Amino acid sequence: MKLILLGAPGAGKGTQSAKISEKWNIPAVSTGDMLRAAVKEGTEQGLSAKAYMDAGKLVPDEVVIGIIKEYLSSDKCKNGFILDGFPRSIPQAEALDAMGVKIDAVLSIEVEDEKIIERMSGRRICSSCGASYHVVYNPPKKADVCDACSSALYIRDDDAAETVIKRLNTYHEITEPLKGYYEKKGILVCAKGMEKVEDTTANVFEALEKVEA
């Protein structure tokens, strides 16, 4: 199965990607992983990407897509793959199509914005040992204090409510239109994201089993 995963930040794509990878025995690959592999292996596209990265510039879409095509055509992906984090926009999706990368299904994990804001802004991290908590789903015994080492808990900048809202707005504006793009191609499937990971996984597996059938 050749799969693209869509979903807002905090929808649980990384977790579900690992579950799909295990069940279908296909690699979950992120753009970052592919870029790092190409740079490490010193491929032509990898060297091109490195030049941009060393200069502190964004790697252009055409280089990223070249690296993706190279990676997806390797033996690692001969039985399929899960693309997480790419494409992020319709122009990227069109470029992927133009390079002849065939996709069997695009899975969108659907979670309401309010739930995502609650999920992400409720996270707390220990400043010393890195233990993770959530004010609703996994609260510490004592507010803002780590159970394991009694150090103070903090909110990561990425998890601050205002940051989460900005990221959601960017997703709705730039990435969410991909749902319509792939729906027109007849390959979009949706799975409802639930509070419990295992319930989301059940929905994801059910959606993908219909694709296989």
CSV table of N, CA and C in Angstrom, one decimal, residues 3 5 12-26 28 82 107 109 196-202 204-205 208:
chain,number,residue,atom,x,y,z
A,3,LEU,N,0.7,5.1,0.6
A,3,LEU,CA,-0.2,5.9,1.4
A,3,LEU,C,0.3,7.3,1.8
A,5,LEU,N,-0.5,10.3,4.6
A,5,LEU,CA,-1.3,10.6,5.8
A,5,LEU,C,-1.5,12.1,5.9
A,12,GLY,N,-2.5,13.1,15.7
A,12,GLY,CA,-2.0,11.8,16.0
A,12,GLY,C,-1.4,11.0,14.8
A,13,LYS,N,-1.0,11.8,13.8
A,13,LYS,CA,-0.4,11.1,12.5
A,13,LYS,C,0.8,10.2,12.8
A,14,GLY,N,1.7,10.7,13.6
A,14,GLY,CA,2.9,10.0,13.9
A,14,GLY,C,2.6,8.7,14.6
A,15,THR,N,1.7,8.7,15.6
A,15,THR,CA,1.3,7.5,16.3
A,15,THR,C,0.6,6.5,15.4
A,16,GLN,N,-0.3,7.0,14.6
A,16,GLN,CA,-1.0,6.1,13.7
A,16,GLN,C,-0.2,5.6,12.6
A,17,SER,N,0.8,6.4,12.1
A,17,SER,CA,1.7,6.0,11.1
A,17,SER,C,2.5,4.7,11.6
A,18,ALA,N,2.9,4.8,12.8
A,18,ALA,CA,3.7,3.6,13.4
A,18,ALA,C,2.8,2.4,13.4
A,19,LYS,N,1.5,2.5,13.8
A,19,LYS,CA,0.6,1.4,13.9
A,19,LYS,C,0.4,0.8,12.5
A,20,ILE,N,0.2,1.7,11.5
A,20,ILE,CA,0.0,1.2,10.1
A,20,ILE,C,1.2,0.5,9.6
A,21,SER,N,2.4,1.1,9.9
A,21,SER,CA,3.6,0.5,9.5
A,21,SER,C,3.8,-0.9,10.0
A,22,GLU,N,3.4,-1.1,11.2
A,22,GLU,CA,3.6,-2.4,11.9
A,22,GLU,C,2.6,-3.4,11.3
A,23,LYS,N,1.3,-3.0,11.1
A,23,LYS,CA,0.3,-3.9,10.6
A,23,LYS,C,0.6,-4.3,9.1
A,24,TRP,N,0.9,-3.4,8.3
A,24,TRP,CA,1.1,-3.7,6.8
A,24,TRP,C,2.5,-3.9,6.4
A,25,ASN,N,3.4,-3.8,7.4
A,25,ASN,CA,4.8,-4.0,7.1
A,25,ASN,C,5.4,-3.1,6.0
A,26,ILE,N,5.1,-1.9,6.1
A,26,ILE,CA,5.6,-0.9,5.1
A,26,ILE,C,6.2,0.3,5.9
A,28,ALA,N,7.3,3.8,7.3
A,28,ALA,CA,6.7,5.2,7.5
A,28,ALA,C,7.9,6.2,7.3
A,82,ILE,N,4.4,4.8,3.7
A,82,ILE,CA,3.5,5.8,4.3
A,82,ILE,C,4.2,7.2,4.3
A,107,LEU,N,-5.1,9.1,3.5
A,107,LEU,CA,-5.9,8.9,4.8
A,107,LEU,C,-5.9,10.2,5.6
A,109,ILE,N,-6.9,11.9,9.1
A,109,ILE,CA,-7.3,11.7,10.4
A,109,ILE,C,-8.1,13.0,10.9
A,196,LYS,N,-9.0,8.0,22.8
A,196,LYS,CA,-8.1,6.9,23.1
A,196,LYS,C,-7.4,6.5,21.8
A,197,VAL,N,-6.0,6.3,21.9
A,197,VAL,CA,-5.2,6.0,20.7
A,197,VAL,C,-5.8,4.7,20.0
A,198,GLU,N,-6.1,3.7,20.9
A,198,GLU,CA,-6.6,2.4,20.3
A,198,GLU,C,-7.9,2.5,19.5
A,199,ASP,N,-8.7,3.5,19.9
A,199,ASP,CA,-10.0,3.7,19.2
A,199,ASP,C,-9.7,4.4,17.8
A,200,THR,N,-8.8,5.3,17.8
A,200,THR,CA,-8.4,5.9,16.6
A,200,THR,C,-7.8,4.9,15.6
A,201,THR,N,-6.9,4.0,16.2
A,201,THR,CA,-6.3,3.0,15.4
A,201,THR,C,-7.4,2.0,14.8
A,202,ALA,N,-8.4,1.7,15.5
A,202,ALA,CA,-9.5,0.8,15.0
A,202,ALA,C,-10.1,1.5,13.8
A,204,VAL,N,-8.8,3.8,11.9
A,204,VAL,CA,-7.8,3.9,10.8
A,204,VAL,C,-7.7,2.6,10.0
A,205,PHE,N,-7.6,1.5,10.8
A,205,PHE,CA,-7.5,0.1,10.2
A,205,PHE,C,-8.8,-0.2,9.4
A,208,LEU,N,-8.7,1.7,6.1
A,208,LEU,CA,-7.6,1.2,5.1
A,208,LEU,C,-8.0,-0.2,4.6
